[in-house]
Every structure is written in structure tokens, then in C-alpha cells.
PDB file of C-alpha atoms in Angstrom:
ATOM      1  CA  MET A   1      15.796 -20.118 -12.477  1.00 47.00           C
ATOM      2  CA  PRO A   2      19.498 -20.993 -12.047  1.00 51.00           C
ATOM      3  CA  SER A   3      20.271 -24.670 -12.670  1.00 54.00           C
ATOM      4  CA  ASN A   4      22.785 -24.862  -9.801  1.00 68.00           C
ATOM      5  CA  GLN A   5      20.055 -24.309  -7.203  1.00 71.00           C
ATOM      6  CA  SER A   6      19.112 -27.248  -5.016  1.00 79.00           C
ATOM      7  CA  PRO A   7      15.476 -28.434  -5.017  1.00 79.00           C
ATOM      8  CA  ALA A   8      15.026 -26.868  -1.571  1.00 78.00           C
ATOM      9  CA  GLU A   9      16.347 -23.513  -2.828  1.00 79.00           C
ATOM     10  CA  GLN A  10      14.077 -23.675  -5.864  1.00 82.00           C
ATOM     11  CA  ARG A  11      11.052 -24.407  -3.682  1.00 85.00           C
ATOM     12  CA  ASN A  12      12.021 -21.531  -1.386  1.00 83.00           C
ATOM     13  CA  GLN A  13      12.280 -19.145  -4.332  1.00 85.00           C
ATOM     14  CA  MET A  14       8.978 -20.282  -5.837  1.00 89.00           C
ATOM     15  CA  THR A  15       7.337 -19.863  -2.442  1.00 89.00           C
ATOM     16  CA  GLY A  16       8.743 -16.328  -2.307  1.00 85.00           C
ATOM     17  CA  PHE A  17       7.338 -15.512  -5.743  1.00 88.00           C
ATOM     18  CA  ALA A  18       3.918 -16.851  -4.729  1.00 91.00           C
ATOM     19  CA  LEU A  19       3.880 -14.938  -1.442  1.00 89.00           C
ATOM     20  CA  VAL A  20       4.772 -11.618  -3.091  1.00 87.00           C
ATOM     21  CA  LEU A  21       2.177 -12.212  -5.795  1.00 91.00           C
ATOM     22  CA  LEU A  22      -0.508 -12.925  -3.186  1.00 92.00           C
ATOM     23  CA  GLY A  23       0.559  -9.855  -1.238  1.00 89.00           C
ATOM     24  CA  ALA A  24       0.390  -7.635  -4.320  1.00 89.00           C
ATOM     25  CA  PHE A  25      -3.051  -8.992  -5.205  1.00 92.00           C
ATOM     26  CA  GLY A  26      -4.327  -8.432  -1.663  1.00 92.00           C
ATOM     27  CA  PHE A  27      -3.120  -4.836  -1.580  1.00 90.00           C
ATOM     28  CA  SER A  28      -4.605  -4.215  -5.040  1.00 90.00           C
ATOM     29  CA  ALA A  29      -8.030  -5.435  -3.934  1.00 94.00           C
ATOM     30  CA  LYS A  30      -8.167  -2.796  -1.174  1.00 95.00           C
ATOM     31  CA  ALA A  31      -9.305  -0.022  -3.547  1.00 95.00           C
ATOM     32  CA  ILE A  32     -12.118  -2.244  -4.849  1.00 96.00           C
ATOM     33  CA  LEU A  33     -13.331  -3.019  -1.330  1.00 96.00           C
ATOM     34  CA  ILE A  34     -13.224   0.675  -0.375  1.00 96.00           C
ATOM     35  CA  LYS A  35     -15.311   1.653  -3.412  1.00 96.00           C
ATOM     36  CA  LEU A  36     -17.813  -1.125  -2.640  1.00 96.00           C
ATOM     37  CA  ALA A  37     -18.100   0.062   0.965  1.00 95.00           C
ATOM     38  CA  TYR A  38     -18.755   3.655  -0.111  1.00 95.00           C
ATOM     39  CA  ALA A  39     -21.445   2.397  -2.472  1.00 94.00           C
ATOM     40  CA  ALA A  40     -22.997   0.127   0.182  1.00 93.00           C
ATOM     41  CA  ASP A  41     -23.754   2.943   2.627  1.00 89.00           C
ATOM     42  CA  VAL A  42     -23.846   6.640   1.745  1.00 83.00           C
ATOM     43  CA  GLN A  43     -23.451   7.573   5.442  1.00 85.00           C
ATOM     44  CA  ILE A  44     -19.934   6.234   5.758  1.00 92.00           C
ATOM     45  CA  ASP A  45     -16.952   8.581   5.538  1.00 92.00           C
ATOM     46  CA  ALA A  46     -13.260   7.879   5.063  1.00 95.00           C
ATOM     47  CA  ILE A  47     -12.214   7.865   8.726  1.00 95.00           C
ATOM     48  CA  THR A  48     -15.122   5.616   9.774  1.00 95.00           C
ATOM     49  CA  LEU A  49     -14.282   3.020   7.128  1.00 95.00           C
ATOM     50  CA  MET A  50     -10.607   3.241   7.965  1.00 96.00           C
ATOM     51  CA  ALA A  51     -11.366   2.883  11.689  1.00 95.00           C
ATOM     52  CA  LEU A  52     -13.378  -0.280  11.016  1.00 95.00           C
ATOM     53  CA  ARG A  53     -10.516  -1.684   8.965  1.00 95.00           C
ATOM     54  CA  MET A  54      -7.998  -0.967  11.717  1.00 95.00           C
ATOM     55  CA  LEU A  55     -10.336  -2.166  14.473  1.00 94.00           C
ATOM     56  CA  PHE A  56     -10.553  -5.567  12.790  1.00 95.00           C
ATOM     57  CA  SER A  57      -6.806  -5.590  11.984  1.00 94.00           C
ATOM     58  CA  LEU A  58      -5.453  -4.516  15.360  1.00 94.00           C
ATOM     59  CA  PRO A  59      -5.956  -7.837  17.251  1.00 94.00           C
ATOM     60  CA  PHE A  60      -3.888  -9.676  14.627  1.00 93.00           C
ATOM     61  CA  PHE A  61      -1.000  -7.224  14.871  1.00 92.00           C
ATOM     62  CA  LEU A  62      -1.093  -7.218  18.680  1.00 92.00           C
ATOM     63  CA  VAL A  63      -0.911 -11.024  18.743  1.00 92.00           C
ATOM     64  CA  VAL A  64       2.031 -10.987  16.322  1.00 88.00           C
ATOM     65  CA  ALA A  65       3.788  -8.273  18.350  1.00 86.00           C
ATOM     66  CA  PHE A  66       3.424 -10.191  21.638  1.00 87.00           C
ATOM     67  CA  TRP A  67       4.380 -13.496  20.008  1.00 86.00           C
ATOM     68  CA  ASN A  68       7.432 -11.909  18.403  1.00 78.00           C
ATOM     69  CA  ASN A  69       8.547 -10.410  21.709  1.00 75.00           C
ATOM     70  CA  ALA A  70       8.153 -13.757  23.480  1.00 72.00           C
ATOM     71  CA  ALA A  71       9.913 -15.801  20.812  1.00 70.00           C
ATOM     72  CA  SER A  72      12.581 -13.336  19.719  1.00 68.00           C
ATOM     73  CA  VAL A  73      16.124 -13.258  21.053  1.00 64.00           C
ATOM     74  CA  ALA A  74      16.796  -9.896  19.398  1.00 69.00           C
ATOM     75  CA  ALA A  75      18.041  -6.987  21.463  1.00 76.00           C
ATOM     76  CA  PRO A  76      15.403  -4.654  22.931  1.00 81.00           C
ATOM     77  CA  MET A  77      14.625  -1.597  20.838  1.00 85.00           C
ATOM     78  CA  THR A  78      16.336   1.658  21.729  1.00 89.00           C
ATOM     79  CA  GLY A  79      14.469   4.876  22.402  1.00 90.00           C
ATOM     80  CA  ARG A  80      15.473   6.192  18.972  1.00 91.00           C
ATOM     81  CA  GLN A  81      14.146   3.035  17.286  1.00 91.00           C
ATOM     82  CA  TRP A  82      10.831   3.377  19.125  1.00 93.00           C
ATOM     83  CA  LEU A  83      10.485   7.002  18.038  1.00 94.00           C
ATOM     84  CA  LEU A  84      11.307   6.105  14.446  1.00 93.00           C
ATOM     85  CA  ALA A  85       8.838   3.192  14.451  1.00 93.00           C
ATOM     86  CA  ILE A  86       6.097   5.478  15.776  1.00 95.00           C
ATOM     87  CA  ALA A  87       6.892   8.170  13.199  1.00 96.00           C
ATOM     88  CA  LEU A  88       6.916   5.667  10.336  1.00 94.00           C
ATOM     89  CA  GLY A  89       3.699   4.028  11.520  1.00 94.00           C
ATOM     90  CA  LEU A  90       1.983   7.414  11.551  1.00 96.00           C
ATOM     91  CA  THR A  91       3.438   8.347   8.149  1.00 95.00           C
ATOM     92  CA  GLY A  92       3.032   5.179   6.123  1.00 90.00           C
ATOM     93  CA  TYR A  93      -0.022   3.441   7.551  1.00 92.00           C
ATOM     94  CA  TYR A  94      -2.061   6.293   9.021  1.00 96.00           C
ATOM     95  CA  ILE A  95      -1.502   9.505   7.024  1.00 97.00           C
ATOM     96  CA  ALA A  96      -0.876   7.822   3.668  1.00 95.00           C
ATOM     97  CA  SER A  97      -3.859   5.498   4.153  1.00 96.00           C
ATOM     98  CA  TYR A  98      -6.186   8.295   5.207  1.00 97.00           C
ATOM     99  CA  LEU A  99      -5.274  10.391   2.152  1.00 97.00           C
ATOM    100  CA  ASP A 100      -5.874   7.335  -0.046  1.00 96.00           C
ATOM    101  CA  PHE A 101      -9.293   6.633   1.523  1.00 97.00           C
ATOM    102  CA  LEU A 102     -10.267  10.279   1.031  1.00 96.00           C
ATOM    103  CA  GLY A 103      -9.160  10.259  -2.592  1.00 95.00           C
ATOM    104  CA  LEU A 104     -11.149   7.140  -3.407  1.00 95.00           C
ATOM    105  CA  GLN A 105     -14.345   8.978  -2.529  1.00 93.00           C
ATOM    106  CA  THR A 106     -14.096  10.862  -5.842  1.00 90.00           C
ATOM    107  CA  ILE A 107     -11.852   8.948  -8.272  1.00 92.00           C
ATOM    108  CA  SER A 108     -11.976   5.493  -9.822  1.00 91.00           C
ATOM    109  CA  ALA A 109     -10.084   2.512  -8.425  1.00 92.00           C
ATOM    110  CA  GLY A 110      -8.099   2.212 -11.647  1.00 90.00           C
ATOM    111  CA  LEU A 111      -6.854   5.802 -11.531  1.00 91.00           C
ATOM    112  CA  GLU A 112      -6.099   5.515  -7.809  1.00 93.00           C
ATOM    113  CA  ARG A 113      -3.902   2.482  -8.305  1.00 91.00           C
ATOM    114  CA  VAL A 114      -1.964   4.051 -11.190  1.00 91.00           C
ATOM    115  CA  ILE A 115      -1.240   7.209  -9.179  1.00 93.00           C
ATOM    116  CA  LEU A 116      -0.425   5.336  -5.971  1.00 92.00           C
ATOM    117  CA  PHE A 117       1.915   2.968  -7.783  1.00 89.00           C
ATOM    118  CA  LEU A 118       4.171   5.906  -8.686  1.00 90.00           C
ATOM    119  CA  TYR A 119       5.618   5.865  -5.159  1.00 88.00           C
ATOM    120  CA  PRO A 120       8.911   4.123  -6.187  1.00 86.00           C
ATOM    121  CA  THR A 121       9.592   7.016  -8.560  1.00 88.00           C
ATOM    122  CA  PHE A 122       9.078   9.462  -5.698  1.00 90.00           C
ATOM    123  CA  VAL A 123      11.607   7.481  -3.653  1.00 86.00           C
ATOM    124  CA  VAL A 124      14.132   8.108  -6.435  1.00 86.00           C
ATOM    125  CA  LEU A 125      13.323  11.830  -6.581  1.00 89.00           C
ATOM    126  CA  LEU A 126      13.398  12.272  -2.807  1.00 88.00           C
ATOM    127  CA  SER A 127      16.692  10.360  -2.578  1.00 84.00           C
ATOM    128  CA  ALA A 128      18.154  12.637  -5.221  1.00 86.00           C
ATOM    129  CA  LEU A 129      16.899  15.698  -3.332  1.00 85.00           C
ATOM    130  CA  PHE A 130      17.897  14.799   0.224  1.00 82.00           C
ATOM    131  CA  HIS A 131      20.839  12.430  -0.307  1.00 77.00           C
ATOM    132  CA  LYS A 132      22.328  14.180  -3.354  1.00 78.00           C
ATOM    133  CA  ARG A 133      22.092  11.012  -5.444  1.00 78.00           C
ATOM    134  CA  LYS A 134      22.408  11.569  -9.157  1.00 83.00           C
ATOM    135  CA  ILE A 135      19.648  10.334 -11.453  1.00 85.00           C
ATOM    136  CA  SER A 136      21.080   8.419 -14.396  1.00 86.00           C
ATOM    137  CA  LEU A 137      19.798   8.938 -17.933  1.00 88.00           C
ATOM    138  CA  ARG A 138      18.177   5.499 -17.868  1.00 87.00           C
ATOM    139  CA  VAL A 139      16.302   6.192 -14.648  1.00 87.00           C
ATOM    140  CA  GLY A 140      15.422   9.706 -15.851  1.00 89.00           C
ATOM    141  CA  LEU A 141      13.797   8.254 -18.967  1.00 90.00           C
ATOM    142  CA  ALA A 142      11.937   5.740 -16.778  1.00 89.00           C
ATOM    143  CA  LEU A 143      10.558   8.610 -14.689  1.00 90.00           C
ATOM    144  CA  VAL A 144       9.392  10.400 -17.841  1.00 92.00           C
ATOM    145  CA  LEU A 145       7.668   7.186 -18.985  1.00 90.00           C
ATOM    146  CA  SER A 146       5.871   6.785 -15.648  1.00 90.00           C
ATOM    147  CA  TYR A 147       4.631  10.367 -15.413  1.00 92.00           C
ATOM    148  CA  THR A 148       3.573  10.403 -19.074  1.00 93.00           C
ATOM    149  CA  GLY A 149       1.543   7.258 -18.469  1.00 91.00           C
ATOM    150  CA  MET A 150      -0.067   8.728 -15.368  1.00 90.00           C
ATOM    151  CA  LEU A 151      -1.020  11.887 -17.289  1.00 90.00           C
ATOM    152  CA  LEU A 152      -2.577   9.791 -20.073  1.00 88.00           C
ATOM    153  CA  VAL A 153      -4.798   7.954 -17.605  1.00 88.00           C
ATOM    154  CA  PHE A 154      -5.595  11.144 -15.719  1.00 87.00           C
ATOM    155  CA  MET A 155      -6.518  13.210 -18.799  1.00 84.00           C
ATOM    156  CA  GLU A 156      -8.892  10.516 -19.998  1.00 81.00           C
ATOM    157  CA  GLN A 157     -10.533  10.237 -16.562  1.00 81.00           C
ATOM    158  CA  LEU A 158     -10.818  14.027 -16.397  1.00 76.00           C
ATOM    159  CA  SER A 159     -13.533  13.979 -19.056  1.00 67.00           C
ATOM    160  CA  LEU A 160     -15.397  11.023 -17.560  1.00 63.00           C
ATOM    161  CA  ALA A 161     -15.274  11.355 -13.789  1.00 55.00           C
ATOM    162  CA  SER A 162     -16.819  13.710 -11.259  1.00 61.00           C
ATOM    163  CA  ALA A 163     -15.939  17.354 -10.791  1.00 65.00           C
ATOM    164  CA  ASN A 164     -13.863  16.453  -7.728  1.00 83.00           C
ATOM    165  CA  ILE A 165     -11.379  14.341  -9.678  1.00 88.00           C
ATOM    166  CA  LEU A 166      -8.679  16.997  -9.246  1.00 89.00           C
ATOM    167  CA  LEU A 167      -9.034  16.959  -5.463  1.00 91.00           C
ATOM    168  CA  GLY A 168      -9.229  13.156  -5.311  1.00 92.00           C
ATOM    169  CA  SER A 169      -6.185  12.730  -7.543  1.00 93.00           C
ATOM    170  CA  ALA A 170      -4.226  15.276  -5.500  1.00 95.00           C
ATOM    171  CA  LEU A 171      -5.058  13.413  -2.284  1.00 96.00           C
ATOM    172  CA  VAL A 172      -3.913  10.061  -3.717  1.00 96.00           C
ATOM    173  CA  LEU A 173      -0.781  11.709  -5.116  1.00 96.00           C
ATOM    174  CA  ALA A 174      -0.033  13.082  -1.640  1.00 97.00           C
ATOM    175  CA  SER A 175      -0.601   9.570  -0.302  1.00 96.00           C
ATOM    176  CA  ALA A 176       1.972   8.178  -2.755  1.00 94.00           C
ATOM    177  CA  VAL A 177       4.543  10.814  -1.769  1.00 94.00           C
ATOM    178  CA  THR A 178       3.914  10.138   1.933  1.00 95.00           C
ATOM    179  CA  PHE A 179       4.303   6.392   1.400  1.00 91.00           C
ATOM    180  CA  ALA A 180       7.567   7.036  -0.476  1.00 90.00           C
ATOM    181  CA  ILE A 181       8.878   8.856   2.619  1.00 91.00           C
ATOM    182  CA  PHE A 182       7.796   5.869   4.716  1.00 90.00           C
ATOM    183  CA  THR A 183       9.584   3.495   2.322  1.00 85.00           C
ATOM    184  CA  MET A 184      12.835   5.423   2.601  1.00 85.00           C
ATOM    185  CA  GLY A 185      12.779   5.161   6.393  1.00 84.00           C
ATOM    186  CA  SER A 186      11.519   1.600   6.637  1.00 82.00           C
ATOM    187  CA  GLY A 187      14.540  -0.035   4.975  1.00 76.00           C
ATOM    188  CA  VAL A 188      16.896   0.709   7.852  1.00 79.00           C
ATOM    189  CA  MET A 189      14.316  -0.262  10.470  1.00 83.00           C
ATOM    190  CA  THR A 190      13.457  -3.646   8.962  1.00 79.00           C
ATOM    191  CA  HIS A 191      17.148  -4.551   8.999  1.00 78.00           C
ATOM    192  CA  SER A 192      17.709  -3.357  12.563  1.00 83.00           C
ATOM    193  CA  ILE A 193      14.611  -4.743  14.321  1.00 84.00           C
ATOM    194  CA  GLY A 194      13.267  -7.331  11.835  1.00 81.00           C
ATOM    195  CA  SER A 195      10.489  -7.074   9.275  1.00 80.00           C
ATOM    196  CA  THR A 196       7.821  -8.911  11.317  1.00 84.00           C
ATOM    197  CA  ARG A 197       8.341  -6.797  14.428  1.00 87.00           C
ATOM    198  CA  PHE A 198       8.504  -3.620  12.326  1.00 88.00           C
ATOM    199  CA  THR A 199       5.225  -4.414  10.536  1.00 88.00           C
ATOM    200  CA  ALA A 200       3.410  -5.363  13.754  1.00 90.00           C
ATOM    201  CA  TYR A 201       4.585  -2.281  15.648  1.00 92.00           C
ATOM    202  CA  THR A 202       4.018   0.288  12.900  1.00 92.00           C
ATOM    203  CA  MET A 203       0.572  -1.102  12.075  1.00 93.00           C
ATOM    204  CA  THR A 204      -0.347  -1.045  15.768  1.00 94.00           C
ATOM    205  CA  VAL A 205       0.711   2.611  15.967  1.00 95.00           C
ATOM    206  CA  ALA A 206      -1.334   3.415  12.857  1.00 95.00           C
ATOM    207  CA  SER A 207      -4.363   1.583  14.246  1.00 95.00           C
ATOM    208  CA  MET A 208      -4.206   3.541  17.493  1.00 95.00           C
ATOM    209  CA  ALA A 209      -3.866   6.839  15.620  1.00 97.00           C
ATOM    210  CA  THR A 210      -6.782   5.996  13.332  1.00 97.00           C
ATOM    211  CA  LEU A 211      -9.058   5.066  16.237  1.00 95.00           C
ATOM    212  CA  ALA A 212      -8.054   8.259  18.079  1.00 96.00           C
ATOM    213  CA  HIS A 213      -8.854  10.289  14.947  1.00 96.00           C
ATOM    214  CA  PHE A 214     -12.233   8.590  14.698  1.00 95.00           C
ATOM    215  CA  GLY A 215     -12.929   9.245  18.383  1.00 94.00           C
ATOM    216  CA  LEU A 216     -12.171  12.954  18.009  1.00 94.00           C
ATOM    217  CA  ARG A 217     -14.351  13.167  14.906  1.00 91.00           C
ATOM    218  CA  HIS A 218     -17.326  10.996  15.815  1.00 89.00           C
ATOM    219  CA  GLY A 219     -17.024  10.052  19.476  1.00 86.00           C
ATOM    220  CA  THR A 220     -16.528   6.573  20.874  1.00 79.00           C
ATOM    221  CA  GLU A 221     -19.521   4.868  19.228  1.00 78.00           C
ATOM    222  CA  ILE A 222     -19.653   3.794  15.602  1.00 75.00           C
ATOM    223  CA  LYS A 223     -23.056   4.702  14.194  1.00 73.00           C
ATOM    224  CA  HIS A 224     -25.218   1.978  12.734  1.00 80.00           C
ATOM    225  CA  LEU A 225     -24.123   1.065   9.232  1.00 87.00           C
ATOM    226  CA  SER A 226     -25.309  -1.523   6.754  1.00 89.00           C
ATOM    227  CA  THR A 227     -24.166  -5.105   7.296  1.00 91.00           C
ATOM    228  CA  GLY A 228     -22.331  -5.022   3.979  1.00 92.00           C
ATOM    229  CA  VAL A 229     -19.973  -2.309   5.235  1.00 94.00           C
ATOM    230  CA  TYR A 230     -18.913  -4.378   8.236  1.00 94.00           C
ATOM    231  CA  VAL A 231     -18.340  -7.454   6.053  1.00 95.00           C
ATOM    232  CA  LEU A 232     -16.301  -5.439   3.545  1.00 96.00           C
ATOM    233  CA  ALA A 233     -14.247  -3.848   6.342  1.00 96.00           C
ATOM    234  CA  LEU A 234     -13.509  -7.290   7.820  1.00 96.00           C
ATOM    235  CA  VAL A 235     -12.482  -8.678   4.428  1.00 96.00           C
ATOM    236  CA  MET A 236     -10.320  -5.589   3.873  1.00 96.00           C
ATOM    237  CA  ALA A 237      -8.670  -6.020   7.274  1.00 95.00           C
ATOM    238  CA  VAL A 238      -7.823  -9.691   6.800  1.00 95.00           C
ATOM    239  CA  PHE A 239      -7.171 -10.063   3.071  1.00 94.00           C
ATOM    240  CA  SER A 240      -6.007  -6.549   2.105  1.00 94.00           C
ATOM    241  CA  THR A 241      -4.144  -5.516   5.258  1.00 92.00           C
ATOM    242  CA  VAL A 242      -2.962  -8.259   7.626  1.00 92.00           C
ATOM    243  CA  LEU A 243      -2.200 -11.164   5.290  1.00 92.00           C
ATOM    244  CA  PRO A 244      -0.620  -9.100   2.459  1.00 91.00           C
ATOM    245  CA  SER A 245       1.655  -7.317   4.961  1.00 85.00           C
ATOM    246  CA  PHE A 246       3.145 -10.568   6.210  1.00 83.00           C
ATOM    247  CA  PHE A 247       3.027 -12.300   2.799  1.00 87.00           C
ATOM    248  CA  MET A 248       5.061  -9.472   1.311  1.00 82.00           C
ATOM    249  CA  ASN A 249       7.622  -9.477   4.126  1.00 78.00           C
ATOM    250  CA  ALA A 250       7.992 -13.260   3.973  1.00 80.00           C
ATOM    251  CA  GLY A 251       8.359 -13.124   0.194  1.00 83.00           C
ATOM    252  CA  ILE A 252      11.000 -10.374   0.333  1.00 78.00           C
ATOM    253  CA  ARG A 253      13.062 -12.470   2.752  1.00 75.00           C
ATOM    254  CA  ARG A 254      13.096 -15.278   0.187  1.00 81.00           C
ATOM    255  CA  ILE A 255      13.651 -13.460  -3.118  1.00 81.00           C
ATOM    256  CA  GLY A 256      14.885  -9.983  -2.181  1.00 73.00           C
ATOM    257  CA  ALA A 257      13.339  -6.522  -2.373  1.00 66.00           C
ATOM    258  CA  SER A 258      14.280  -5.904  -6.018  1.00 66.00           C
ATOM    259  CA  SER A 259      12.536  -9.023  -7.333  1.00 74.00           C
ATOM    260  CA  ALA A 260       9.575  -8.362  -5.053  1.00 76.00           C
ATOM    261  CA  SER A 261       9.222  -4.817  -6.432  1.00 72.00           C
ATOM    262  CA  ILE A 262       9.152  -6.124  -9.987  1.00 76.00           C
ATOM    263  CA  ILE A 263       6.553  -8.803  -9.195  1.00 81.00           C
ATOM    264  CA  SER A 264       4.456  -6.135  -7.460  1.00 81.00           C
ATOM    265  CA  THR A 265       3.966  -4.390 -10.811  1.00 80.00           C
ATOM    266  CA  THR A 266       1.156  -6.912 -11.356  1.00 84.00           C
ATOM    267  CA  GLY A 267      -0.835  -4.957  -8.746  1.00 86.00           C
ATOM    268  CA  PRO A 268      -2.266  -2.195 -10.983  1.00 88.00           C
ATOM    269  CA  ILE A 269      -3.217  -4.770 -13.626  1.00 88.00           C
ATOM    270  CA  ALA A 270      -5.095  -6.758 -10.983  1.00 90.00           C
ATOM    271  CA  THR A 271      -6.869  -3.593  -9.831  1.00 91.00           C
ATOM    272  CA  LEU A 272      -7.937  -2.721 -13.384  1.00 90.00           C
ATOM    273  CA  ALA A 273      -9.287  -6.235 -13.932  1.00 91.00           C
ATOM    274  CA  LEU A 274     -11.153  -6.281 -10.609  1.00 92.00           C
ATOM    275  CA  ALA A 275     -12.537  -2.779 -11.224  1.00 92.00           C
ATOM    276  CA  PHE A 276     -13.795  -3.886 -14.639  1.00 92.00           C
ATOM    277  CA  PHE A 277     -15.505  -7.076 -13.422  1.00 93.00           C
ATOM    278  CA  ILE A 278     -16.743  -5.896 -10.004  1.00 94.00           C
ATOM    279  CA  LEU A 279     -17.231  -2.118 -10.282  1.00 92.00           C
ATOM    280  CA  ASP A 280     -18.058  -1.963 -14.016  1.00 91.00           C
ATOM    281  CA  GLU A 281     -15.275   0.564 -14.572  1.00 89.00           C
ATOM    282  CA  ALA A 282     -14.453   0.858 -18.261  1.00 85.00           C
ATOM    283  CA  ILE A 283     -11.052  -0.212 -19.590  1.00 85.00           C
ATOM    284  CA  THR A 284      -9.963   1.804 -22.616  1.00 86.00           C
ATOM    285  CA  GLY A 285      -6.981   1.644 -24.911  1.00 88.00           C
ATOM    286  CA  THR A 286      -5.667   4.938 -23.552  1.00 87.00           C
ATOM    287  CA  GLN A 287      -5.931   3.679 -19.983  1.00 87.00           C
ATOM    288  CA  LEU A 288      -4.091   0.471 -20.847  1.00 90.00           C
ATOM    289  CA  ALA A 289      -1.388   2.399 -22.684  1.00 92.00           C
ATOM    290  CA  GLY A 290      -0.949   4.794 -19.758  1.00 91.00           C
ATOM    291  CA  THR A 291      -0.847   1.973 -17.242  1.00 90.00           C
ATOM    292  CA  PHE A 292       1.747   0.138 -19.346  1.00 91.00           C
ATOM    293  CA  LEU A 293       3.969   3.242 -19.415  1.00 91.00           C
ATOM    294  CA  VAL A 294       3.699   3.624 -15.640  1.00 91.00           C
ATOM    295  CA  LEU A 295       4.547  -0.049 -15.079  1.00 89.00           C
ATOM    296  CA  ALA A 296       7.456   0.110 -17.537  1.00 89.00           C
ATOM    297  CA  GLY A 297       8.917   3.126 -15.754  1.00 88.00           C
ATOM    298  CA  VAL A 298       8.427   1.659 -12.292  1.00 87.00           C
ATOM    299  CA  TYR A 299       9.963  -1.640 -13.477  1.00 84.00           C
ATOM    300  CA  VAL A 300      13.139   0.131 -14.562  1.00 84.00           C
ATOM    301  CA  VAL A 301      13.314   2.163 -11.355  1.00 83.00           C
ATOM    302  CA  SER A 302      12.692  -0.909  -9.153  1.00 75.00           C
ATOM    303  CA  LYS A 303      15.243  -2.971 -11.059  1.00 72.00           C
ATOM    304  CA  LYS A 304      17.756  -0.175 -10.614  1.00 59.00           C
TER     305      LYS A 304
END
């Protein structure tokens, strides 16, 4: 930490580090809670669990949205900004989440987190494709490291997991690509309308879309599920959705997006540890090596 910082600046930076770390841990615990919910009640499907999560989350985001509108002196959003916020909410927090929930029905939490954490590399590839940005040799090598690590973890899981591992992995991979698209669009929006308002609005849009999807699929009444599912969905809503979203945004404001991305690389490690202690998922040398390669590649890309 630079010596010329004042005590207040140092405290602000340390607070930022802590907030991002808490946010990363909260997001990482989501896969564990999803797997526990699937195990707690065989009747539950992906959209029902996701609807419960959003149903418990929505009041928090509505309160934040109304409070932000009342307290903010920012200019009203334009029609284009509203359309973009709706599109990003549907992309990043509805479609990407639904694909992730579906994938976790058939693959382990450890594999899910490794695949999902590749999304910064997809941002680089998509930027190169659509914005004609050249990929440097250093970043190219980082991409090779990440994808080699993912293949190591995947090939080992292929011999241990269910027959649907290919489908589950493909769904989570699609989720990562979709979230990368969301990430590319969210940068401009957070600067133009503010990170708190952006998070509240996009999550509200995603919640509405999820509940509409559930209504079309199952009707307006949630069938009786075990008490454990409701508890897990509530915990997921508060500690793996609402709080991490605002922790991460508050942390980024203090230490910047680049530092926050690097700190977030602790997420897959936290998922592996939680999966080992809570879900009894094995941790092997190959899995650790693959995860390390993914994190190393993502670190270089995020730093860049």
C-alpha cells in the first residue's frame, strides 16, 4: 500500500478490498446452495429454484431503486438507457442465471465455477471480434493457460460425473459467454446512470422475467416443497445475490475494477473449498492444477 496515502485513504482502500472479497465469497457460495437445494427436494427444477431466489431478492432491489430515485439528483434516464438496462437485465441476470441453474443439475459445483469464471476471457475475445481490438501475445498466452486449465478439470470430471456432464458443461459455458456480453454492456451504463441504480434496475428486470417464466411454466402457485428449499433460497437471495451485488459495486468504487477483478479470483478457490467440506466433492491434484491455470490466465487478462 503506498506510503503517501493518508490514514483515511488507507482505511477506504482496505474497506474496498474487504467488500470485494465478501462479494466474491457470496457469489461463490451460490453454486453450493443450488446443489444443496437440488439435493433437498427432487421435485424442484431450475426455474422454480430461480423464481424463489428472485422472489426473495426482489423486495430488496425495489427498495433500493425507490430510495435511489428519491435521494438521487442524477438526470432521469433516457429511453435508450431504459431499453439498454432492460436488455442487460435480461441478458446478465435472467438468461445467464437460468443457464447456470440448468447446468448445475448435472455437473459439480467445482467444475461449474471454473467454467463460469472464464467469462473475462470471453470479454477479450468478443472485444477482439466486434471492436477489432488486437490480442497481444501476453494476453493470448493467458487465454491458452485458462482454456488448458478448464480442459484439465473437464477431462477429469468426464470420467467421474454423470452422463449429462457434456450438456451441463455446455449450458454453463453458454452462461459464461452470455455474462461476458452483459459485462461489455454494463461498463457504459454504470458510468452513465450509477452502479447502484444500474444493479437495482437490472436485477428488478431479471426478477420480473424469471417470475414470468415460472408463471408460464408452472402457473401462479409454487407447489409445496421441503422447508429446506425455502431456507436455502432465502439464504441464496440475501447472501449470494443482494449483498454481494452491492458489496462488489461499493468495493469497485473504492479500489477500481481492475483490482476488484484480481481479488475476485479467490472465488473459484472458495467454491472448491466449500464443495469439499459441504458437498463432499473430491479435490484432486489435476483439478487444483487446472484451476490454478484458469486463475493465472484470468489474472493476466483482468490485470490487462
